[in-house]
Coordinates of C-alpha atoms in Angstrom, one line a residue:
Chain A
M1 CA -28.1 -9.9 7.0
S2 CA -27.0 -8.5 10.4
T3 CA -25.8 -5.0 10.6
S4 CA -23.1 -5.8 13.1
N5 CA -20.5 -7.4 10.8
P6 CA -18.0 -4.8 9.5
I7 CA -17.8 -6.4 6.1
E8 CA -20.5 -8.5 4.3
F9 CA -20.4 -9.7 0.8
R10 CA -23.4 -11.7 -0.6
G11 CA -23.2 -13.3 -4.0
V12 CA -21.1 -10.5 -5.4
R13 CA -20.2 -10.6 -9.0
K14 CA -17.9 -8.4 -11.0
A15 CA -16.9 -9.1 -14.6
F16 CA -14.0 -7.7 -16.5
H17 CA -12.7 -8.5 -20.0
F18 CA -10.3 -11.1 -18.9
F19 CA -11.4 -12.1 -15.5
T20 CA -14.6 -12.5 -13.5
L21 CA -15.1 -12.4 -9.7
D22 CA -18.0 -14.8 -9.3
D23 CA -20.5 -15.3 -6.6
L24 CA -18.4 -14.1 -3.7
S25 CA -19.8 -14.3 -0.2
L26 CA -17.6 -13.3 2.6
D27 CA -17.9 -12.0 6.1
L28 CA -15.5 -10.2 8.4
E29 CA -16.7 -10.4 12.0
P30 CA -16.1 -7.6 14.6
G31 CA -12.8 -7.8 16.4
Q32 CA -11.4 -10.2 13.9
I33 CA -8.4 -10.2 11.6
L34 CA -9.2 -11.8 8.2
G35 CA -6.2 -12.7 6.1
F36 CA -6.9 -12.7 2.4
V37 CA -4.6 -14.9 0.4
G38 CA -4.4 -15.6 -3.3
P39 CA -2.2 -15.7 -6.3
N40 CA -1.6 -12.6 -8.4
G41 CA -4.7 -11.8 -10.4
A42 CA -6.9 -13.9 -8.3
G43 CA -9.2 -11.0 -7.3
K44 CA -7.9 -9.8 -4.0
S45 CA -7.5 -6.2 -5.0
T46 CA -10.8 -6.3 -6.9
T47 CA -12.6 -7.6 -3.8
I48 CA -11.0 -4.9 -1.7
R49 CA -11.9 -2.2 -4.1
L50 CA -15.5 -3.5 -4.2
A51 CA -15.5 -3.2 -0.4
L52 CA -14.4 0.4 -0.6
G53 CA -16.9 1.4 -3.2
L54 CA -14.2 2.0 -5.8
L55 CA -15.8 -0.6 -8.0
T56 CA -19.5 -1.2 -8.5
P57 CA -20.6 -4.9 -8.5
D58 CA -22.6 -6.3 -11.4
A59 CA -24.6 -8.4 -9.0
G60 CA -24.9 -9.1 -5.3
E61 CA -24.8 -6.9 -2.2
I62 CA -22.0 -5.4 -0.3
R63 CA -22.3 -3.9 3.2
V64 CA -19.4 -2.3 5.1
L65 CA -20.0 -1.1 8.7
G66 CA -23.7 -1.5 7.9
H67 CA -23.5 0.9 4.9
R68 CA -24.5 -0.2 1.4
M69 CA -21.5 0.0 -1.0
P70 CA -20.8 1.8 -3.3
E71 CA -23.7 4.1 -2.7
A72 CA -22.7 5.1 0.9
Q73 CA -19.0 5.0 0.5
A74 CA -18.4 8.6 1.5
I75 CA -20.0 7.9 4.9
A76 CA -18.5 4.5 5.3
K77 CA -15.0 5.7 4.6
R78 CA -15.2 8.0 7.7
D79 CA -14.5 4.9 9.8
I80 CA -12.3 2.9 7.4
G81 CA -8.6 3.1 7.1
Y82 CA -7.8 1.9 3.6
V83 CA -4.2 1.4 2.5
S84 CA -3.0 -0.1 -0.8
S85 CA 0.5 -0.6 -2.0
E86 CA -0.4 1.3 -5.1
M87 CA -1.2 4.5 -3.2
R88 CA 0.8 7.6 -3.4
L89 CA 0.6 10.9 -1.5
F90 CA 0.8 14.4 -3.0
Q91 CA 4.4 14.4 -4.1
N92 CA 5.1 18.1 -3.6
A93 CA 3.7 18.4 -0.2
T94 CA 5.4 17.5 3.1
L95 CA 4.3 14.8 5.6
A96 CA 3.4 17.6 8.0
W97 CA 1.0 19.0 5.4
H98 CA -0.6 15.6 5.1
L99 CA -0.8 15.2 8.8
R100 CA -2.6 18.5 9.2
F101 CA -4.9 17.7 6.2
I102 CA -6.0 14.4 7.7
A103 CA -6.3 15.8 11.2
S104 CA -8.7 18.5 10.0
I105 CA -11.0 16.0 8.3
Y106 CA -11.3 13.2 10.8
P107 CA -12.6 13.9 14.3
G108 CA -11.0 10.6 15.6
W109 CA -7.5 11.8 14.9
D110 CA -5.0 11.0 17.7
E111 CA -2.3 13.6 17.7
A112 CA -0.2 11.9 20.3
Y113 CA -0.4 8.5 18.5
A114 CA 0.5 10.1 15.2
A115 CA 3.7 11.6 16.8
T116 CA 4.5 8.2 18.2
L117 CA 4.0 6.5 14.9
L118 CA 6.2 9.1 13.1
K119 CA 9.0 8.2 15.4
R120 CA 8.4 4.4 15.3
F121 CA 8.3 4.4 11.6
N122 CA 11.4 6.5 11.4
L123 CA 9.8 9.4 9.5
R124 CA 10.3 13.1 9.8
A125 CA 7.3 15.5 9.3
E126 CA 9.3 18.1 7.4
Q127 CA 10.2 15.6 4.6
T128 CA 8.7 16.2 1.2
V129 CA 6.9 13.1 -0.1
K130 CA 8.9 13.2 -3.3
G131 CA 12.1 12.5 -1.4
L132 CA 10.9 9.4 0.4
S133 CA 11.6 5.9 -0.8
S134 CA 8.6 3.7 -1.8
G135 CA 8.8 1.9 1.5
E136 CA 8.9 5.1 3.5
Q137 CA 6.0 6.4 1.5
M138 CA 3.9 3.3 2.3
K139 CA 4.8 3.7 6.0
A140 CA 3.6 7.3 5.8
V141 CA 0.3 6.2 4.2
L142 CA -0.1 3.6 6.9
M143 CA 0.7 6.1 9.6
L144 CA -2.0 8.5 8.3
A145 CA -4.5 5.6 8.4
L146 CA -3.5 4.2 11.8
A147 CA -3.4 7.4 13.7
R148 CA -7.1 7.9 13.1
R149 CA -7.8 4.7 15.0
P150 CA -10.5 3.6 12.4
K151 CA -13.0 0.9 13.2
L152 CA -12.1 -1.0 10.1
L153 CA -8.7 -1.3 8.6
V154 CA -8.5 -2.6 5.0
L155 CA -5.0 -3.4 3.8
D156 CA -4.1 -4.4 0.3
E157 CA -0.6 -5.8 0.4
P158 CA 0.7 -3.0 2.6
T159 CA 4.1 -4.6 3.2
S160 CA 4.9 -5.8 -0.2
N161 CA 7.8 -3.3 -0.6
F162 CA 9.1 -3.6 2.9
D163 CA 12.4 -4.8 4.3
P164 CA 12.1 -7.1 7.3
V165 CA 12.7 -4.2 9.8
A166 CA 9.9 -2.1 8.3
R167 CA 7.6 -5.0 8.2
H168 CA 8.3 -5.7 11.9
E169 CA 7.6 -2.0 12.8
V170 CA 4.3 -2.1 10.9
L171 CA 3.1 -5.5 12.1
N172 CA 3.5 -4.2 15.7
E173 CA 0.9 -1.5 15.0
F174 CA -1.5 -3.9 13.3
T175 CA -1.6 -6.2 16.2
D176 CA -2.0 -3.3 18.5
V177 CA -5.4 -2.8 17.0
L178 CA -6.3 -6.3 18.4
R179 CA -6.5 -4.8 21.9
D180 CA -9.9 -3.2 20.9
E181 CA -12.5 -5.9 20.3
D182 CA -14.5 -3.4 18.3
R183 CA -11.9 -2.9 15.6
S184 CA -11.3 -5.3 12.7
I185 CA -8.8 -5.8 10.0
L186 CA -9.1 -7.2 6.5
F187 CA -5.6 -7.7 5.1
S188 CA -4.5 -9.2 1.9
S189 CA -0.9 -10.2 1.6
H190 CA 1.5 -12.4 -0.2
N191 CA 3.5 -12.7 3.0
T192 CA 1.9 -16.0 4.2
L193 CA 4.1 -15.9 7.3
D194 CA 2.6 -12.7 8.5
V195 CA -0.9 -13.8 7.6
E196 CA -0.4 -17.1 9.4
R197 CA 0.7 -15.3 12.5
I198 CA -1.8 -12.6 13.0
S199 CA -5.0 -13.7 11.2
D200 CA -8.0 -15.2 13.1
R201 CA -9.6 -16.3 9.9
I202 CA -8.2 -17.0 6.5
A203 CA -9.8 -16.8 3.1
F204 CA -8.2 -18.3 0.0
I205 CA -9.1 -16.9 -3.4
D206 CA -8.1 -18.1 -6.8
R207 CA -9.2 -17.1 -10.3
G208 CA -12.1 -15.0 -9.1
Q209 CA -13.5 -17.6 -6.7
L210 CA -13.4 -18.0 -2.9
I211 CA -12.1 -21.5 -2.6
D212 CA -11.8 -21.8 1.2
S213 CA -12.5 -19.7 4.2
R214 CA -12.2 -20.9 7.8
D215 CA -10.5 -20.2 11.1
K216 CA -6.7 -20.3 10.9
E217 CA -6.3 -22.9 13.6
D218 CA -8.8 -25.0 11.7
F219 CA -6.7 -24.9 8.6
L220 CA -3.5 -25.7 10.5
E221 CA -5.2 -28.7 12.2
R222 CA -6.8 -30.2 9.1
W223 CA -3.9 -30.3 6.8
R224 CA -1.0 -32.7 7.1
R225 CA 1.7 -34.3 5.0
I226 CA 2.0 -37.9 5.8
Q227 CA 5.1 -39.9 4.8
L228 CA 4.5 -43.6 4.3
Q229 CA 6.6 -46.6 3.5
V230 CA 4.7 -49.2 1.6
P231 CA 6.7 -52.4 1.4
P232 CA 6.6 -54.2 -2.0
G233 CA 3.7 -56.6 -2.1
T234 CA 1.5 -54.6 0.2
A235 CA -1.2 -52.3 -1.0
L236 CA -1.5 -48.7 0.2
P237 CA -4.6 -48.5 2.4
E238 CA -7.5 -46.6 0.8
V239 CA -8.2 -43.4 2.7
P240 CA -10.5 -40.5 2.0
H241 CA -9.6 -36.8 1.9
V242 CA -6.3 -37.3 0.0
V243 CA -5.7 -34.2 -1.9
D244 CA -2.3 -35.1 -3.3
R245 CA -0.2 -38.2 -3.6
V246 CA 3.5 -38.4 -4.6
T247 CA 5.1 -41.8 -5.0
D248 CA 8.9 -42.4 -5.0
G249 CA 9.5 -46.2 -5.0
Q250 CA 8.3 -47.5 -1.7
F251 CA 7.9 -44.1 -0.3
V252 CA 4.6 -42.3 -0.6
T253 CA 3.8 -38.8 0.6
L254 CA 0.1 -38.0 1.0
T255 CA -1.4 -34.6 1.5
T256 CA -4.7 -34.6 3.4
N257 CA -7.1 -31.7 4.1
Q258 CA -9.0 -33.5 6.8
F259 CA -6.6 -35.1 9.1
S260 CA -7.9 -37.1 12.0
G261 CA -6.7 -39.9 14.4
D262 CA -9.0 -42.2 12.5
L263 CA -7.2 -41.5 9.2
L264 CA -3.9 -42.2 10.9
A265 CA -5.2 -45.4 12.3
R266 CA -6.4 -46.6 8.9
L267 CA -2.9 -46.0 7.5
G268 CA -1.5 -48.1 10.3
G269 CA 2.1 -49.2 10.4
T270 CA 2.9 -47.8 7.0
V271 CA 3.2 -44.3 8.5
R272 CA 6.7 -43.0 9.0
E273 CA 6.2 -39.4 9.7
V274 CA 3.4 -36.8 10.0
H275 CA 4.2 -33.2 9.3
R276 CA 2.1 -30.2 9.9
M277 CA 2.0 -27.7 7.0
S278 CA 2.7 -24.0 6.9
L279 CA 0.0 -21.7 5.7
E280 CA 2.0 -21.3 2.5
E281 CA 2.1 -25.0 1.8
I282 CA -1.6 -25.3 2.6
F283 CA -2.3 -22.5 0.3
V284 CA -0.4 -23.9 -2.6
A285 CA -1.8 -27.4 -2.1
N286 CA -5.3 -26.0 -1.8
V287 CA -5.1 -24.0 -5.0
M288 CA -3.7 -26.9 -7.0
H289 CA -6.4 -29.2 -5.6
H290 CA -9.2 -26.8 -6.6
R291 CA -7.7 -26.1 -10.0
E292 CA -7.6 -29.8 -10.7
A293 CA -11.1 -30.2 -9.5
R294 CA -12.2 -27.5 -11.9
G295 CA -10.4 -29.2 -14.7
Q296 CA -7.7 -26.5 -15.1
Chain B
M1 CA 5.6 -7.1 29.8
Y2 CA 5.6 -10.5 28.2
S3 CA 8.7 -10.0 26.2
G4 CA 10.1 -13.3 27.6
I5 CA 7.4 -15.3 25.8
N6 CA 8.7 -15.9 22.4
I7 CA 6.8 -17.5 19.5
S8 CA 8.8 -18.9 16.7
Q9 CA 7.2 -19.5 13.4
T10 CA 10.0 -21.7 12.3
D11 CA 9.5 -24.0 15.2
A12 CA 7.8 -27.2 14.2
R13 CA 5.3 -27.0 17.0
P14 CA 2.2 -24.9 16.3
M15 CA 2.1 -21.4 17.9
Y16 CA -0.7 -22.3 20.4
L17 CA 1.4 -25.2 21.8
Q18 CA 4.5 -23.0 22.2
I19 CA 2.4 -20.5 24.2
M20 CA 1.0 -23.2 26.3
E21 CA 4.4 -24.6 27.1
Q22 CA 5.8 -21.3 28.0
I23 CA 2.9 -20.5 30.3
R24 CA 3.2 -24.0 31.9
A25 CA 7.0 -23.4 32.4
R26 CA 6.4 -20.2 34.2
I27 CA 3.8 -21.8 36.4
A28 CA 6.1 -24.8 37.1
A29 CA 8.9 -22.5 38.0
G30 CA 6.8 -20.6 40.4
D31 CA 7.1 -17.3 38.5
W32 CA 3.3 -17.4 38.0
P33 CA 2.0 -18.4 41.3
A34 CA -1.4 -20.0 42.0
G35 CA -4.2 -17.5 41.7
K36 CA -2.3 -15.0 39.5
E37 CA -4.4 -13.4 36.9
L38 CA -3.4 -14.2 33.3
P39 CA -3.3 -11.3 30.8
S40 CA -6.5 -10.9 28.9
I41 CA -6.7 -12.8 25.6
R42 CA -6.5 -9.6 23.5
A43 CA -3.8 -8.0 25.6
L44 CA -1.6 -11.1 25.2
A45 CA -2.4 -11.4 21.5
A46 CA -1.3 -7.8 21.0
A47 CA 1.8 -8.2 23.1
L48 CA 3.0 -11.4 21.3
K49 CA 1.8 -10.2 17.9
V50 CA -0.3 -13.3 17.4
S51 CA -3.9 -13.7 16.4
V52 CA -6.6 -13.7 19.1
I53 CA -7.8 -17.1 18.0
T54 CA -4.4 -18.7 18.8
I55 CA -4.4 -17.3 22.4
K56 CA -8.0 -18.4 22.8
R57 CA -7.0 -21.9 21.8
A58 CA -4.1 -21.9 24.2
Y59 CA -6.2 -20.7 27.1
L60 CA -8.9 -23.2 26.3
D61 CA -6.6 -26.1 26.2
L62 CA -4.8 -25.0 29.4
E63 CA -8.2 -24.8 31.1
N64 CA -9.1 -28.3 29.9
E65 CA -5.8 -29.5 31.4
G66 CA -6.8 -27.9 34.7
V67 CA -3.7 -25.6 34.6
I68 CA -5.8 -22.4 34.5
V69 CA -9.3 -21.4 35.5
T70 CA -11.4 -19.0 33.5
R71 CA -14.1 -17.1 35.4
H72 CA -16.7 -15.7 33.0
G73 CA -16.5 -12.0 32.9
K74 CA -13.5 -11.8 35.3
G75 CA -10.6 -13.3 33.4
S76 CA -8.3 -16.3 33.6
F77 CA -6.2 -17.3 36.6
V78 CA -3.5 -19.8 37.4
A79 CA -5.3 -22.8 39.0
D80 CA -5.2 -22.7 42.7
V81 CA -4.4 -26.4 43.0
N82 CA -1.9 -27.7 45.5
G83 CA 1.2 -29.0 43.9
L84 CA 0.2 -27.7 40.4
A85 CA 3.9 -26.8 39.8
G86 CA 4.9 -30.2 40.8
E87 CA 2.2 -31.8 38.7
L88 CA 3.3 -29.9 35.6
K89 CA 6.9 -31.0 36.2
E90 CA 5.8 -34.6 36.4
A91 CA 3.8 -34.3 33.2
K92 CA 6.9 -33.0 31.5
L93 CA 8.9 -35.9 32.8
D94 CA 6.4 -38.4 31.5
E95 CA 6.5 -36.6 28.1
H96 CA 10.2 -37.0 27.9
L97 CA 10.2 -40.6 29.0
A98 CA 7.6 -41.4 26.4
E99 CA 9.8 -39.8 23.7
A100 CA 12.8 -41.8 25.0
A101 CA 10.8 -45.1 24.9
H102 CA 9.8 -44.3 21.3
I103 CA 13.3 -43.7 20.2
G104 CA 14.5 -46.7 22.1
R105 CA 12.0 -48.9 20.2
Q106 CA 13.3 -47.5 16.9
L107 CA 16.8 -48.4 18.0
G108 CA 15.6 -51.9 19.0
L109 CA 16.5 -51.5 22.7
T110 CA 14.9 -53.8 25.3
E111 CA 13.3 -52.5 28.5
E112 CA 16.5 -53.4 30.4
D113 CA 18.7 -51.5 27.9
L114 CA 16.5 -48.5 28.3
A115 CA 16.5 -48.6 32.1
A116 CA 20.3 -49.0 32.0
R117 CA 20.6 -45.9 29.8
L118 CA 18.4 -44.0 32.2
S119 CA 20.6 -45.0 35.2
R120 CA 23.7 -43.9 33.4
A121 CA 22.2 -40.5 32.6
H122 CA 21.2 -40.1 36.2
R123 CA 24.8 -41.0 37.4
N124 CA 26.3 -38.5 35.0
L125 CA 24.1 -35.8 36.5
E126 CA 25.3 -36.7 40.0
T127 CA 29.0 -36.6 39.0
Q128 CA 28.6 -33.3 37.3
K129 CA 27.5 -31.8 40.6
Chain C
M1 CA -19.9 22.5 2.0
N2 CA -18.4 20.0 4.2
P3 CA -14.8 20.4 5.6
L4 CA -13.3 17.9 3.2
T5 CA -14.7 19.7 0.1
R6 CA -13.3 23.0 1.5
K7 CA -10.0 21.4 2.2
L8 CA -9.7 19.9 -1.3
I9 CA -10.6 23.2 -3.0
A10 CA -8.2 25.1 -0.7
R11 CA -5.5 22.6 -1.6
E12 CA -6.0 23.2 -5.3
F13 CA -5.4 26.9 -4.7
Y14 CA -2.5 26.3 -2.5
M15 CA -0.9 24.0 -5.1
H16 CA -1.2 26.6 -7.8
R17 CA -0.5 29.7 -5.7
W18 CA 2.8 30.6 -7.5
L19 CA 1.2 30.2 -10.9
I20 CA -1.8 32.4 -9.9
G21 CA 0.4 35.1 -8.5
I22 CA 2.9 35.2 -11.3
S23 CA 0.2 35.2 -14.0
M24 CA -1.6 38.1 -12.3
I25 CA 1.6 40.1 -12.1
A26 CA 2.6 39.3 -15.7
G27 CA -0.9 40.1 -17.1
L28 CA -1.0 43.4 -15.2
A29 CA 2.5 44.2 -16.4
G30 CA 1.3 43.8 -20.0
L31 CA -1.6 46.1 -19.4
A32 CA 0.7 48.6 -17.8
L33 CA 2.7 48.6 -21.0
V34 CA -0.4 49.3 -23.0
A35 CA -1.3 52.1 -20.7
R36 CA 1.9 54.0 -21.7
G37 CA 0.5 54.5 -25.1
G38 CA 2.0 54.0 -28.6
N39 CA 1.4 51.2 -31.1
M40 CA 4.5 49.2 -30.2
N41 CA 3.6 49.2 -26.5
F42 CA 0.0 48.3 -27.3
N43 CA 1.0 45.3 -29.4
V44 CA 3.6 44.0 -27.0
G45 CA 1.5 44.7 -23.9
F46 CA -1.6 43.1 -25.4
L47 CA 0.4 40.0 -26.5
V48 CA 1.8 39.6 -23.0
W49 CA -1.6 40.0 -21.4
L50 CA -3.2 37.5 -23.8
T51 CA -0.4 34.9 -23.7
T52 CA -0.4 35.0 -19.9
I53 CA -4.0 34.1 -19.6
V54 CA -3.9 31.4 -22.2
A55 CA -0.6 29.9 -20.9
F56 CA -1.9 30.0 -17.4
G57 CA -5.0 28.1 -18.4
A58 CA -3.0 25.4 -20.1
V59 CA -0.5 24.9 -17.3
I60 CA -3.1 24.8 -14.6
A61 CA -5.1 22.2 -16.5
M62 CA -2.0 20.1 -17.0
F63 CA -0.8 20.3 -13.4
G64 CA -4.2 20.0 -11.9
I65 CA -5.2 16.9 -13.7
A66 CA -2.6 15.2 -15.9
T67 CA 0.2 15.3 -13.3
E68 CA -2.1 14.1 -10.6
R69 CA -3.1 11.2 -12.8
K70 CA 0.6 10.3 -13.3
E71 CA 1.2 10.7 -9.6
R72 CA -1.5 8.2 -8.8
V73 CA -2.7 10.3 -5.8
M74 CA -6.3 9.7 -6.7
H75 CA -6.2 6.2 -5.2
W76 CA -5.2 7.7 -1.8
V77 CA -7.7 10.5 -2.1
L78 CA -10.4 7.9 -2.6
S79 CA -9.5 6.4 0.7
L80 CA -10.9 9.7 2.2
P81 CA -14.6 10.1 2.9
V82 CA -15.4 11.1 -0.7
A83 CA -16.9 9.3 -3.6
H84 CA -15.4 9.3 -7.0
G85 CA -18.2 11.4 -8.4
D86 CA -17.9 13.9 -5.6
Y87 CA -14.2 14.2 -6.2
V88 CA -14.6 15.0 -9.9
R89 CA -17.2 17.6 -9.1
I90 CA -14.9 19.2 -6.5
K91 CA -12.0 19.1 -8.9
V92 CA -13.9 20.9 -11.6
A93 CA -15.2 23.5 -9.2
A94 CA -11.7 24.0 -7.8
L95 CA -10.0 24.3 -11.2
L96 CA -12.5 26.7 -12.5
A97 CA -12.2 28.8 -9.4
C98 CA -8.4 28.8 -9.7
F99 CA -8.6 30.1 -13.2
I100 CA -11.5 32.6 -12.7
L101 CA -9.6 34.4 -10.0
P102 CA -6.8 35.8 -12.1
W103 CA -8.9 35.8 -15.3
F104 CA -11.5 38.0 -13.7
L105 CA -8.9 40.4 -12.3
L106 CA -7.1 40.6 -15.6
S107 CA -10.3 41.0 -17.6
A108 CA -11.6 43.7 -15.3
A109 CA -8.3 45.4 -15.5
A110 CA -8.3 45.4 -19.3
I111 CA -11.8 46.7 -19.5
G112 CA -11.1 49.3 -16.9
L113 CA -8.0 50.4 -18.8
I114 CA -10.0 50.9 -22.0
L115 CA -12.7 52.9 -20.2
L116 CA -10.2 55.1 -18.4
Q117 CA -7.6 55.7 -21.1
A118 CA -8.4 58.3 -23.7
H119 CA -6.1 56.8 -26.3
L120 CA -8.0 53.5 -26.2
P121 CA -11.4 54.0 -27.9
D122 CA -14.4 52.5 -26.2
G123 CA -15.1 50.7 -29.5
L124 CA -12.6 48.2 -28.3
L125 CA -14.8 47.1 -25.5
P126 CA -17.1 44.6 -27.2
V127 CA -14.2 42.7 -28.8
T128 CA -12.3 42.7 -25.5
V129 CA -15.3 41.3 -23.7
L130 CA -15.7 38.6 -26.4
L131 CA -12.0 37.8 -26.1
C132 CA -12.2 37.4 -22.3
A133 CA -15.3 35.3 -22.6
F134 CA -13.6 33.2 -25.3
M135 CA -10.6 32.5 -23.0
L136 CA -12.9 31.3 -20.3
A137 CA -14.7 29.0 -22.7
N138 CA -11.4 27.8 -24.0
Y139 CA -10.2 27.0 -20.5
T140 CA -13.3 24.9 -19.8
F141 CA -12.6 23.1 -23.0
V142 CA -9.1 22.1 -21.9
V143 CA -10.3 21.1 -18.3
C144 CA -13.1 19.1 -19.7
S145 CA -10.8 17.3 -22.1
A146 CA -8.2 16.6 -19.4
L147 CA -10.8 14.9 -17.3
H148 CA -12.0 12.6 -20.0
A149 CA -8.9 12.0 -22.1
N150 CA -6.9 9.0 -21.1
S151 CA -3.9 9.2 -23.3
E152 CA -1.0 11.6 -23.1
G153 CA -1.1 11.9 -26.9
L154 CA -4.6 13.1 -26.9
M155 CA -3.9 15.6 -24.1
T156 CA -0.9 17.0 -26.0
M157 CA -3.2 17.6 -29.0
V158 CA -5.8 19.3 -26.8
I159 CA -3.2 21.6 -25.4
I160 CA -1.9 22.5 -28.8
V161 CA -5.4 23.2 -30.0
H162 CA -6.1 25.3 -26.9
N163 CA -3.0 27.4 -27.4
T164 CA -3.5 28.1 -31.1
V165 CA -7.3 28.4 -31.4
I166 CA -7.1 31.9 -29.8
T167 CA -5.4 33.2 -33.0
L168 CA -8.1 31.6 -35.1
F169 CA -10.7 33.3 -32.9
M170 CA -9.1 36.7 -33.3
F171 CA -9.1 36.3 -37.1
G172 CA -12.7 35.0 -37.1
V173 CA -14.1 37.6 -34.9
M174 CA -12.4 40.4 -36.8
A175 CA -13.9 39.1 -39.9
I176 CA -17.3 39.8 -38.6
D177 CA -18.5 43.2 -40.0
G178 CA -20.5 44.2 -36.9
I179 CA -17.3 43.9 -34.8
R180 CA -14.5 45.2 -37.1
T181 CA -16.2 48.3 -38.3
H182 CA -16.8 49.7 -34.9
L183 CA -13.3 49.0 -33.4
H184 CA -12.1 52.6 -33.5
D185 CA -15.4 54.2 -32.5
P186 CA -15.3 56.4 -29.4
A187 CA -18.4 54.6 -28.1
A188 CA -18.9 50.9 -27.6
A189 CA -21.2 49.2 -30.1
W190 CA -23.2 46.5 -28.3
N191 CA -24.9 45.2 -31.4
S192 CA -26.4 41.9 -32.4
A193 CA -23.1 40.6 -33.8
F194 CA -21.6 41.0 -30.4
W195 CA -24.5 39.4 -28.5
T196 CA -24.6 36.5 -30.9
V197 CA -20.9 35.6 -30.4
L198 CA -21.2 36.2 -26.6
A199 CA -24.2 33.8 -26.5
V200 CA -22.3 31.1 -28.3
E201 CA -19.3 31.5 -26.0
L202 CA -21.5 31.3 -22.9
A203 CA -23.3 28.3 -24.3
V204 CA -19.9 26.5 -24.9
F205 CA -18.8 27.5 -21.4
L206 CA -22.0 26.1 -19.8
V207 CA -21.9 22.8 -21.8
L208 CA -18.2 22.1 -21.2
S209 CA -18.2 23.0 -17.6
S210 CA -21.2 20.8 -16.9
L211 CA -20.1 17.9 -19.1
P212 CA -17.8 16.4 -16.4
F213 CA -20.7 16.3 -14.0
F214 CA -22.5 14.0 -16.4
V215 CA -19.7 11.9 -17.8
A216 CA -16.5 11.8 -15.7
A217 CA -18.3 12.0 -12.4
R218 CA -20.6 9.2 -13.5
R219 CA -17.8 6.7 -13.9
R220 CA -18.6 4.0 -11.4
D221 CA -15.3 2.2 -11.4
F222 CA -11.9 3.3 -10.3
T223 CA -9.4 1.1 -11.9

């Protein structure tokens, strides 16, 4: 195992009463944004908590920034900015208090950047946390994490409570991290549009298992919906890699996860249209396909 | 700096293609002259709020087309090829003509019909001047 | 002690600063009343002093732990360079320190008052010391419970027990011959009855204050 990857999971297993995360192996490479997508209860938050040392695995090995987790979590967290939508700050303190608190703990604190973020996120330092809306509180938590310029950002559904404007404000700052090829982001989100846009690599997780993990462009190139018209009396050409087939009279829609010119050629003149798929469509089709394969 | 380049996620074309088109358009128009240095992959990614891998793909494909040149360790530059702007425009024309031919076939037009249609479009343009 | 530990302990004091201040003033006011002499003043003043310390302990434990749990701040705190076990240890140390500050002041003041005031016989000293030690042990009981109890119902019961057991203690300790018979002596009687009770209190304090280090701090999973 190289020590250069910011996140490395090898055969990680974590069992709960109702759910088990099984044999998870995952890598985040330096300078990369990894988008983590999965239905509710799939294990995204569990995986993230394991990465932060908040949970201890039953089996397997976890290394973050070269440190063994959960044992070395206190050291690792010096360079990690972790934000989860469930987090709350000290309700009775002000943002200013939190800013001072964080500034005094982290040597990498960028005072100027913090002031910029405060303005960009539309927050005022004198505000008491209690008086902030949930969206504003989340922006505050993000600001406190971003202003430290951490080497690794781990985000667990950070924008789930946000209106479109807030999401835009925040996405700007995430992509700003891209400028530095030494900094990486792991981010789990339901917002497949954002994930599709800024992720270099995407991992799909469902029911405790990693079902697919590859470069984003790879996903977008391999998946297609093909609309065919099969005249009566002719047979539909047999082609491999068909994940789903929907028939409506003469009209058939195939979903494939390994599109190629060759495949298209074999379908020949029956093809009417070929559509690319959005990440959301790929995600749903992929999950359904895997569930079927597992007999669920 | 690159606020003019707009990536739409609701566009049917993939993001990397949109980026390539917009870069080609600027080169064809002369805004990005031969030899001009392109922004670094990471800088453009951050500016457009798009993943690094998408920009990498766009640059790679542009290089394969001969539109840009990447010098290892130095960056990417608009290809210093004579008539590149013109070449790009011609490529664009061919693209549109191919599309027209395809639609013509769907409509069942013959080659003569298609040519007549093109002439009419050309004449319309002249009268509009 | 690394800067984060210092900051977290300082934060605990900062959060309870009003409580600490008010309890010190109230407790000293009670003692001032006792100092004026007279049975009525003694009873009222003593009650104020006692209630202040007990109530203060209960409130700090509630605010320091239960409210924080409700506020869900722990999740954010765990994003800081601190492990779960570390945080529990820091919390226990901070909460003990926050209590011991006013408790020590008020205990010393009470003992000082007895020594200096002629109308308060020194025979009261042993029972006063036992009472002060009891309140410290009682406080560690409520802190330890708060760290391990997960339901609000259980916590409420713990608080009720904490607030009422002091009376039971008073009855109990007064029932001991070695204590009761020497209450009005001019000189303090540091006899075996005294030392036994003190030893028990100290043992309880040590066990309960170290229990979180072995149990709550050991929890490997933050859910």
